[in-house]
């Protein structure tokens, strides 16, 4: 071998060595899932808890958060559509999420011949309730609550389970852990594990690290919606509600990281309409005291329209056609608008996307009124906080028919650094 070739060989070996050396701290992956009964908007809240957890983990080791595909929560009613295993990009701006913590769609999670392997599944559960015990952060391995285990071991010694309705995912181990604490309470445990890919199931058991602080809001601000949904909402605002970011004074930078706290808290920002979220279905029976009749809702909406001096109302609702016809009748003095997608639009946006378009339109209104304890309404309030609306225009809710006291929503105000 010539001296030159020997030198090149040496150089190559050094390059390989250095590249290998970088792998000393291998990439680790956090996957998660939520109680199947939980709806879309609570799931978005659980995402924030996991994203903040991964952000803290990343200060110690390189971790990536794997985005759990969406599968038909029971509220998605377009049964003719396949609404299983929906990737996040259908609803959210992945690049924007990535600017808070590294995220990966499940289909991009490393696999072998289209088989995905998770090293460890940890099913979180609550500690048994003990009267008079002081609250302290704690976690320990426990026996699985029979009712909460969705996993089984097959003959190949691998665990199968729901896994977001994918058949080609398995886990090497499944254990249950009782947790009383914050998502970040799990950090020492997660760091200590040797497993490369860990999944937390029932992740909603873990609480927010610090609900409502600057970091929470940074994660929340990174949850920008998919561009086509934003555009559909903007088109609707323009053509039906005389509303645009320019005329409403709600222009925002493309990158949430360069967003600044809005200082114009005038009551006149937003489009010239009232945004209403009228949650019906299970809320009508489940929370009868706190949810108004259609007639009472109409009276409350009318009052608000008068107060803000607007003649238009945008109604987002999961109510029946009959309920909405009744509402329109009772609001005959006002122009009532709903987002009524064509068949093609539903196919394109899916039920989840349609709901998001309605949320965006509500969030841009001069004033918003939501439904008591609906996470769908909460997410609209947050969106309005991010845009810097006056809190008096945001934290309002429809009151039950006989609820004279009618407590208004807590004002979870945005925090910027
Ligand atoms: N399109 C549309 N869907 C809604 C509306 N309100 C509720 N839904 C649907 O019902 C689900 C409600 O569940 P969830 O997100 O858990 O919110 P919550 O139950 O109100 O706290 C939403 O995810 C939507 O699919 C609405 O105003 N418009
Ligand atoms: Mg729900």
Short mmCIF file of C-alpha atoms and ligand atoms in Angstrom, two decimals:
data_model
loop_
_atom_site.label_atom_id
_atom_site.label_comp_id
_atom_site.label_asym_id
_atom_site.label_seq_id
_atom_site.Cartn_x
_atom_site.Cartn_y
_atom_site.Cartn_z
CA UNK A 1 0.00 0.00 0.00
CA UNK A 2 1.29 3.39 -0.93
CA UNK A 3 1.79 6.02 1.73
CA UNK A 4 -1.03 8.00 0.18
CA UNK A 5 -3.47 5.08 0.30
CA UNK A 6 -2.47 4.30 3.86
CA UNK A 7 -3.16 7.89 4.76
CA UNK A 8 -6.59 7.77 3.09
CA UNK A 9 -7.42 4.54 4.89
CA UNK A 10 -6.44 6.09 8.20
CA UNK A 11 -8.56 9.13 7.44
CA UNK A 12 -11.53 6.92 6.64
CA UNK A 13 -11.12 5.00 9.89
CA UNK A 14 -11.01 8.25 11.84
CA UNK A 15 -14.19 9.47 10.15
CA UNK A 16 -15.98 6.19 10.96
CA UNK A 17 -14.70 6.29 14.52
CA UNK A 18 -15.87 9.84 15.10
CA UNK A 19 -19.27 9.11 13.54
CA UNK A 20 -19.67 6.07 15.79
CA UNK A 21 -18.58 8.06 18.78
CA UNK A 22 -21.47 10.44 18.24
CA UNK A 23 -23.80 7.51 18.79
CA UNK A 24 -22.65 7.23 22.39
CA UNK A 25 -25.84 8.94 23.43
CA UNK A 26 -28.31 7.20 21.17
CA UNK A 27 -31.55 8.80 20.20
CA UNK A 28 -34.39 7.76 22.50
CA UNK A 29 -38.09 7.80 21.73
CA UNK A 30 -41.10 8.54 23.86
CA UNK A 31 -44.43 7.23 22.58
CA UNK A 32 -47.74 7.65 24.34
CA UNK A 33 -51.43 6.99 24.20
CA UNK A 34 -54.47 8.28 26.06
CA UNK A 35 -57.53 6.61 27.56
CA UNK A 36 -59.61 5.61 24.51
CA UNK A 37 -62.67 7.42 25.90
CA UNK A 38 -61.02 10.85 25.80
CA UNK A 39 -61.92 13.29 23.03
CA UNK A 40 -59.77 15.25 20.65
CA UNK A 41 -59.37 18.37 22.73
CA UNK A 42 -58.29 16.70 25.94
CA UNK A 43 -55.81 14.71 23.86
CA UNK A 44 -54.34 18.00 22.70
CA UNK A 45 -53.83 18.91 26.34
CA UNK A 46 -52.07 15.60 27.04
CA UNK A 47 -49.78 16.34 24.09
CA UNK A 48 -48.63 19.48 25.92
CA UNK A 49 -47.80 17.49 29.06
CA UNK A 50 -45.72 15.05 27.00
CA UNK A 51 -44.04 17.78 24.94
CA UNK A 52 -42.95 19.63 28.09
CA UNK A 53 -41.70 16.33 29.54
CA UNK A 54 -39.62 15.66 26.42
CA UNK A 55 -38.30 19.19 26.49
CA UNK A 56 -36.99 18.56 30.03
CA UNK A 57 -35.62 15.13 29.07
CA UNK A 58 -33.76 16.73 26.21
CA UNK A 59 -31.71 18.75 28.60
CA UNK A 60 -30.21 15.40 29.66
CA UNK A 61 -30.40 13.10 26.62
CA UNK A 62 -31.62 13.33 23.03
CA UNK A 63 -35.29 12.32 23.06
CA UNK A 64 -37.90 12.50 20.32
CA UNK A 65 -41.63 12.53 20.92
CA UNK A 66 -43.58 10.18 18.66
CA UNK A 67 -46.99 11.55 17.73
CA UNK A 68 -49.83 9.10 18.42
CA UNK A 69 -52.05 8.81 15.33
CA UNK A 70 -55.64 9.95 15.78
CA UNK A 71 -58.32 7.33 15.64
CA UNK A 72 -62.03 8.04 15.46
CA UNK A 73 -63.03 9.29 18.84
CA UNK A 74 -66.69 8.50 19.13
CA UNK A 75 -67.62 12.10 18.34
CA UNK A 76 -66.49 11.79 14.76
CA UNK A 77 -69.72 10.95 13.05
CA UNK A 78 -68.84 10.64 9.37
CA UNK A 79 -68.87 6.87 9.46
CA UNK A 80 -68.48 6.52 5.71
CA UNK A 81 -64.93 7.86 6.00
CA UNK A 82 -61.87 5.98 7.19
CA UNK A 83 -60.90 8.01 10.22
CA UNK A 84 -58.43 5.61 11.76
CA UNK A 85 -54.66 6.07 12.08
CA UNK A 86 -54.74 9.71 11.01
CA UNK A 87 -51.28 11.32 11.06
CA UNK A 88 -50.84 14.63 12.84
CA UNK A 89 -50.04 16.61 9.72
CA UNK A 90 -53.72 16.40 8.75
CA UNK A 91 -54.53 18.69 11.70
CA UNK A 92 -51.32 20.36 12.86
CA UNK A 93 -48.23 22.07 11.47
CA UNK A 94 -45.48 19.56 12.18
CA UNK A 95 -42.65 22.01 11.49
CA UNK A 96 -44.13 24.31 14.06
CA UNK A 97 -44.40 21.52 16.68
CA UNK A 98 -40.79 20.65 15.92
CA UNK A 99 -39.68 24.08 17.01
CA UNK A 100 -40.68 23.23 20.56
CA UNK A 101 -39.42 19.64 20.78
CA UNK A 102 -38.34 17.08 18.20
CA UNK A 103 -41.42 15.16 17.08
CA UNK A 104 -41.94 12.33 14.66
CA UNK A 105 -45.06 10.88 13.08
CA UNK A 106 -45.52 7.24 14.04
CA UNK A 107 -45.03 6.15 10.42
CA UNK A 108 -41.56 7.72 10.52
CA UNK A 109 -40.60 5.97 13.75
CA UNK A 110 -37.75 3.54 12.89
CA UNK A 111 -39.04 0.08 11.94
CA UNK A 112 -37.76 -3.23 10.64
CA UNK A 113 -39.57 -4.47 7.53
CA UNK A 114 -42.64 -2.51 8.47
CA UNK A 115 -42.72 -3.94 11.93
CA UNK A 116 -42.48 -1.47 14.76
CA UNK A 117 -40.99 -2.56 18.05
CA UNK A 118 -41.46 -0.71 21.30
CA UNK A 119 -39.12 -1.81 24.06
CA UNK A 120 -41.25 -1.00 27.04
CA UNK A 121 -44.86 -0.07 27.58
CA UNK A 122 -45.63 1.57 30.91
CA UNK A 123 -49.34 1.81 31.65
CA UNK A 124 -49.90 4.63 34.10
CA UNK A 125 -52.62 4.33 36.67
CA UNK A 126 -53.73 6.19 39.76
CA UNK A 127 -52.77 5.17 43.28
CA UNK A 128 -55.65 3.72 45.26
CA UNK A 129 -57.46 6.53 46.97
CA UNK A 130 -56.52 6.91 50.63
CA UNK A 131 -58.49 9.22 52.79
CA UNK A 132 -56.59 11.96 54.63
CA UNK A 133 -53.30 11.17 52.95
CA UNK A 134 -51.14 14.16 52.07
CA UNK A 135 -50.45 14.77 48.39
CA UNK A 136 -46.91 13.88 47.49
CA UNK A 137 -45.27 13.01 44.21
CA UNK A 138 -44.72 9.28 43.97
CA UNK A 139 -44.52 6.43 41.52
CA UNK A 140 -44.13 2.68 41.81
CA UNK A 141 -44.62 -0.47 39.79
CA UNK A 142 -47.93 -2.05 40.67
CA UNK A 143 -50.13 -4.86 39.51
CA UNK A 144 -52.23 -3.82 36.58
CA UNK A 145 -55.83 -2.91 37.23
CA UNK A 146 -57.60 -5.68 35.36
CA UNK A 147 -59.97 -3.22 33.73
CA UNK A 148 -57.18 -1.09 32.37
CA UNK A 149 -55.05 -3.59 30.59
CA UNK A 150 -55.38 -3.71 26.84
CA UNK A 151 -52.33 -5.84 26.16
CA UNK A 152 -51.74 -9.55 25.79
CA UNK A 153 -48.69 -11.73 25.27
CA UNK A 154 -48.61 -13.91 22.18
CA UNK A 155 -46.77 -17.15 21.46
CA UNK A 156 -43.74 -15.36 20.07
CA UNK A 157 -43.35 -13.88 23.57
CA UNK A 158 -44.17 -10.41 22.31
CA UNK A 159 -46.89 -8.15 23.58
CA UNK A 160 -49.65 -7.05 21.32
CA UNK A 161 -52.21 -4.39 22.10
CA UNK A 162 -54.31 -1.57 20.75
CA UNK A 163 -51.32 0.43 19.54
CA UNK A 164 -53.47 3.04 17.80
CA UNK A 165 -55.11 0.27 15.76
CA UNK A 166 -51.95 -0.88 14.09
CA UNK A 167 -51.47 -4.65 13.85
CA UNK A 168 -47.75 -4.46 13.09
CA UNK A 169 -46.55 -3.03 16.40
CA UNK A 170 -45.37 -5.10 19.34
CA UNK A 171 -43.69 -4.50 22.66
CA UNK A 172 -41.05 -6.48 24.54
CA UNK A 173 -42.47 -5.66 27.92
CA UNK A 174 -45.63 -4.23 29.44
CA UNK A 175 -45.82 -3.08 33.04
CA UNK A 176 -48.12 -0.94 35.11
CA UNK A 177 -47.03 1.96 37.22
CA UNK A 178 -49.03 3.97 39.70
CA UNK A 179 -48.20 7.65 39.42
CA UNK A 180 -49.21 10.54 41.53
CA UNK A 181 -47.41 13.48 40.12
CA UNK A 182 -46.38 15.58 37.19
CA UNK A 183 -45.27 14.31 33.82
CA UNK A 184 -41.76 15.43 34.81
CA UNK A 185 -41.92 13.23 37.94
CA UNK A 186 -41.14 10.42 35.47
CA UNK A 187 -37.78 11.88 34.40
CA UNK A 188 -35.41 9.97 36.73
CA UNK A 189 -37.26 6.75 35.92
CA UNK A 190 -37.13 7.32 32.16
CA UNK A 191 -33.46 8.28 32.19
CA UNK A 192 -32.59 5.20 34.20
CA UNK A 193 -34.30 2.79 31.80
CA UNK A 194 -32.04 1.34 29.15
CA UNK A 195 -34.88 0.94 26.69
CA UNK A 196 -34.57 3.00 23.53
CA UNK A 197 -38.29 3.36 22.87
CA UNK A 198 -40.65 3.69 25.78
CA UNK A 199 -44.38 4.13 25.53
CA UNK A 200 -46.53 5.67 28.24
CA UNK A 201 -50.11 4.50 28.00
CA UNK A 202 -52.89 6.32 29.84
CA UNK A 203 -50.58 9.33 29.68
CA UNK A 204 -53.39 11.58 30.93
CA UNK A 205 -52.65 10.27 34.44
CA UNK A 206 -49.51 12.45 34.45
CA UNK A 207 -50.24 16.06 35.33
CA UNK A 208 -48.90 19.22 33.73
CA UNK A 209 -45.39 20.11 34.87
CA UNK A 210 -46.56 23.67 35.43
CA UNK A 211 -49.91 24.51 33.91
CA UNK A 212 -50.04 28.00 32.52
CA UNK A 213 -46.38 28.99 32.84
CA UNK A 214 -44.19 30.38 30.05
CA UNK A 215 -43.06 26.92 28.97
CA UNK A 216 -46.62 25.63 28.86
CA UNK A 217 -47.60 28.52 26.62
CA UNK A 218 -44.58 28.04 24.36
CA UNK A 219 -45.64 24.42 23.80
CA UNK A 220 -49.22 25.57 23.29
CA UNK A 221 -48.18 28.24 20.81
CA UNK A 222 -46.21 25.66 18.84
CA UNK A 223 -49.50 23.80 18.21
CA UNK A 224 -50.32 25.73 15.09
CA UNK A 225 -52.98 24.18 12.89
CA UNK A 226 -52.34 22.67 9.47
CA UNK A 227 -52.11 25.41 6.87
CA UNK A 228 -55.03 24.23 4.73
CA UNK A 229 -57.36 24.34 7.75
CA UNK A 230 -56.24 27.87 8.60
CA UNK A 231 -56.78 28.90 4.99
CA UNK A 232 -60.26 27.36 4.87
CA UNK A 233 -61.19 29.25 8.03
CA UNK A 234 -59.78 32.50 6.66
CA UNK A 235 -61.69 32.08 3.41
CA UNK A 236 -64.92 31.55 5.34
CA UNK A 237 -64.28 34.61 7.52
CA UNK A 238 -63.62 36.72 4.48
CA UNK A 239 -66.63 35.62 2.44
CA UNK A 240 -69.26 35.39 5.21
CA UNK A 241 -68.12 37.42 8.18
CA UNK A 242 -66.35 40.42 6.75
CA UNK A 243 -63.30 39.39 8.73
CA UNK A 244 -59.60 39.23 7.85
CA UNK A 245 -56.43 39.39 9.90
CA UNK A 246 -55.61 42.79 8.44
CA UNK A 247 -58.97 44.38 9.17
CA UNK A 248 -59.31 42.58 12.55
CA UNK A 249 -55.81 43.52 13.74
CA UNK A 250 -54.83 39.87 14.26
CA UNK A 251 -51.87 39.53 11.89
CA UNK A 252 -49.33 37.10 13.35
CA UNK A 253 -45.80 36.12 12.36
CA UNK A 254 -45.50 32.81 10.49
CA UNK A 255 -43.19 31.48 13.16
CA UNK A 256 -44.67 31.31 16.66
CA UNK A 257 -41.19 31.81 18.07
CA UNK A 258 -41.11 35.38 16.86
CA UNK A 259 -44.55 36.10 18.29
CA UNK A 260 -44.71 38.78 20.91
CA UNK A 261 -47.24 39.57 23.55
CA UNK A 262 -50.04 41.68 22.13
CA UNK A 263 -50.42 44.95 23.93
CA UNK A 264 -53.52 46.24 22.15
CA UNK A 265 -56.23 44.97 24.46
CA UNK A 266 -58.97 47.08 22.96
CA UNK A 267 -62.44 45.57 22.86
CA UNK A 268 -62.63 46.23 19.15
CA UNK A 269 -60.25 43.64 17.78
CA UNK A 270 -61.44 40.56 15.91
CA UNK A 271 -64.08 40.12 13.24
CA UNK A 272 -67.46 41.87 13.51
CA UNK A 273 -69.32 38.81 14.82
CA UNK A 274 -69.91 36.84 18.00
CA UNK A 275 -68.30 33.37 18.10
CA UNK A 276 -70.39 30.76 19.88
CA UNK A 277 -69.50 27.24 20.85
CA UNK A 278 -72.73 25.49 21.61
CA UNK A 279 -71.85 22.02 22.87
CA UNK A 280 -74.83 19.67 22.85
CA UNK A 281 -74.94 15.87 22.57
CA UNK A 282 -73.67 14.20 25.77
CA UNK A 283 -73.43 17.59 27.53
CA UNK A 284 -77.18 18.13 27.36
CA UNK A 285 -77.90 15.09 29.49
CA UNK A 286 -74.60 14.84 31.35
CA UNK A 287 -74.49 18.47 32.51
CA UNK A 288 -78.11 19.55 32.34
CA UNK A 289 -77.67 22.16 35.09
CA UNK A 290 -74.88 23.97 33.25
CA UNK A 291 -76.04 23.73 29.65
CA UNK A 292 -78.88 25.98 28.46
CA UNK A 293 -81.98 25.14 26.47
CA UNK A 294 -81.80 26.37 22.89
CA UNK A 295 -84.11 29.28 23.67
CA UNK A 296 -82.08 30.42 26.62
CA UNK A 297 -78.86 30.09 24.59
CA UNK A 298 -80.40 32.33 21.93
CA UNK A 299 -81.27 35.00 24.53
CA UNK A 300 -77.74 34.98 25.89
CA UNK A 301 -76.23 35.22 22.41
CA UNK A 302 -78.53 38.08 21.50
CA UNK A 303 -77.52 40.00 24.60
CA UNK A 304 -73.87 39.58 23.75
CA UNK A 305 -74.38 40.71 20.15
CA UNK A 306 -76.07 43.83 21.46
CA UNK A 307 -73.28 44.48 23.95
CA UNK A 308 -70.62 44.25 21.25
CA UNK A 309 -72.79 45.95 18.68
CA UNK A 310 -72.51 43.31 15.95
CA UNK A 311 -75.20 41.82 13.74
CA UNK A 312 -73.55 38.51 12.93
CA UNK A 313 -73.06 35.30 14.85
CA UNK A 314 -70.92 32.32 14.01
CA UNK A 315 -72.11 29.13 15.68
CA UNK A 316 -69.90 26.08 16.13
CA UNK A 317 -71.91 23.18 17.42
CA UNK A 318 -72.25 19.42 17.60
CA UNK A 319 -76.00 19.90 17.97
CA UNK A 320 -78.61 18.21 15.80
CA UNK A 321 -80.11 19.89 12.72
CA UNK A 322 -83.30 20.30 14.69
CA UNK A 323 -81.53 22.16 17.51
CA UNK A 324 -79.79 24.47 15.07
CA UNK A 325 -82.95 25.27 13.16
CA UNK A 326 -84.55 26.14 16.49
CA UNK A 327 -81.61 28.36 17.35
CA UNK A 328 -81.74 30.20 14.02
CA UNK A 329 -85.44 30.77 14.48
CA UNK A 330 -84.91 32.24 17.93
CA UNK A 331 -82.10 34.46 16.59
CA UNK A 332 -84.10 35.85 13.70
CA UNK A 333 -82.78 39.39 14.28
CA UNK A 334 -79.22 38.29 13.68
CA UNK A 335 -77.36 36.81 10.72
CA UNK A 336 -76.43 33.32 11.87
CA UNK A 337 -73.56 31.52 10.16
CA UNK A 338 -72.32 27.97 10.46
CA UNK A 339 -69.50 26.24 8.67
CA UNK A 340 -71.34 23.66 6.57
CA UNK A 341 -68.76 21.72 4.60
CA UNK A 342 -69.50 20.01 1.30
CA UNK A 343 -69.06 16.26 1.03
CA UNK A 344 -65.68 16.85 -0.64
CA UNK A 345 -64.57 19.18 2.12
CA UNK A 346 -65.42 16.62 4.80
CA UNK A 347 -63.43 14.02 2.89
CA UNK A 348 -60.51 16.40 2.69
CA UNK A 349 -60.50 17.81 6.22
CA UNK A 350 -62.17 14.88 8.05
CA UNK A 351 -64.43 15.52 11.05
CA UNK A 352 -61.44 16.60 13.14
CA UNK A 353 -60.39 19.20 10.58
CA UNK A 354 -63.93 20.57 10.24
CA UNK A 355 -64.06 21.00 14.02
CA UNK A 356 -60.71 22.84 13.92
CA UNK A 357 -61.93 25.18 11.17
CA UNK A 358 -64.89 26.05 13.40
CA UNK A 359 -62.54 26.62 16.34
CA UNK A 360 -60.37 28.96 14.28
CA UNK A 361 -63.40 30.98 13.15
CA UNK A 362 -64.65 31.27 16.76
CA UNK A 363 -61.21 32.32 17.93
CA UNK A 364 -61.18 35.32 15.59
CA UNK A 365 -64.53 36.75 16.72
CA UNK A 366 -64.97 40.16 18.38
CA UNK A 367 -66.26 38.20 21.40
CA UNK A 368 -66.57 34.51 22.16
CA UNK A 369 -68.95 32.57 24.35
CA UNK A 370 -68.41 28.87 25.01
CA UNK A 371 -69.88 25.92 26.85
CA UNK A 372 -69.20 25.13 30.49
CA UNK A 373 -66.19 22.84 30.96
CA UNK A 374 -65.90 21.89 27.32
CA UNK A 375 -62.29 21.30 26.31
CA UNK A 376 -63.37 22.31 22.79
CA UNK A 377 -64.22 25.76 24.21
CA UNK A 378 -61.03 25.88 26.30
CA UNK A 379 -58.86 25.43 23.23
CA UNK A 380 -60.64 28.39 21.58
CA UNK A 381 -60.01 30.52 24.66
CA UNK A 382 -56.30 29.66 24.50
CA UNK A 383 -56.15 30.56 20.83
CA UNK A 384 -57.66 33.96 21.70
CA UNK A 385 -55.16 34.47 24.53
CA UNK A 386 -52.34 33.79 22.06
CA UNK A 387 -53.75 36.43 19.72
CA UNK A 388 -54.00 38.85 22.63
CA UNK A 389 -57.73 39.50 22.85
CA UNK A 390 -59.10 41.33 25.85
CA UNK A 391 -59.98 38.66 28.44
CA UNK A 392 -63.46 40.14 28.87
CA UNK A 393 -64.18 39.07 25.28
CA UNK A 394 -62.89 35.52 25.76
CA UNK A 395 -63.77 34.03 29.12
CA UNK A 396 -67.51 33.83 28.85
CA UNK A 397 -69.83 30.86 28.84
CA UNK A 398 -73.45 30.03 28.22
CA UNK A 399 -75.31 29.55 31.49
CA UNK A 400 -77.81 26.86 32.36
CA UNK A 401 -81.47 27.95 32.37
CA UNK A 402 -81.84 28.19 36.14
CA UNK A 403 -78.26 28.92 37.05
CA UNK A 404 -78.48 32.43 38.51
CA UNK A 405 -75.00 32.33 40.02
CA UNK A 406 -73.41 31.02 36.78
CA UNK A 407 -69.72 31.05 37.48
CA UNK A 408 -67.69 32.32 34.53
CA UNK A 409 -64.63 30.43 33.22
CA UNK A 410 -61.25 30.79 34.97
CA UNK A 411 -59.04 33.26 33.21
CA UNK A 412 -55.99 31.29 32.23
CA UNK A 413 -53.94 34.19 30.93
CA UNK A 414 -51.05 33.76 28.54
CA UNK A 415 -47.49 34.08 29.84
CA UNK A 416 -44.66 35.29 27.64
CA UNK A 417 -41.00 35.46 28.64
N1 LIG B 1 -67.57 20.32 14.21
C1 LIG B 1 -67.79 20.44 15.52
N2 LIG B 1 -67.56 19.39 16.30
C2 LIG B 1 -67.77 19.54 17.63
C3 LIG B 1 -68.23 20.75 18.19
N3 LIG B 1 -68.33 20.56 19.52
C4 LIG B 1 -67.95 19.30 19.76
N4 LIG B 1 -67.61 18.67 18.61
C5 LIG B 1 -67.13 17.29 18.42
O1 LIG B 1 -67.23 16.62 19.62
C6 LIG B 1 -65.94 16.44 20.18
C7 LIG B 1 -66.00 16.90 21.62
O2 LIG B 1 -65.08 16.24 22.33
P1 LIG B 1 -63.86 16.94 23.04
O3 LIG B 1 -62.90 17.33 22.00
O4 LIG B 1 -63.48 15.97 24.07
O5 LIG B 1 -64.43 18.25 23.74
P2 LIG B 1 -65.43 18.30 25.00
O6 LIG B 1 -66.07 16.95 25.15
O7 LIG B 1 -66.40 19.37 24.64
O8 LIG B 1 -64.62 18.65 26.22
C8 LIG B 1 -64.97 17.26 19.38
O9 LIG B 1 -63.69 16.74 19.32
C9 LIG B 1 -65.66 17.31 18.04
O10 LIG B 1 -65.36 16.16 17.30
C10 LIG B 1 -68.46 21.85 17.33
O11 LIG B 1 -68.84 22.93 17.73
N5 LIG B 1 -68.22 21.64 16.00
MG1 LIG B 2 -64.76 15.16 25.75
#
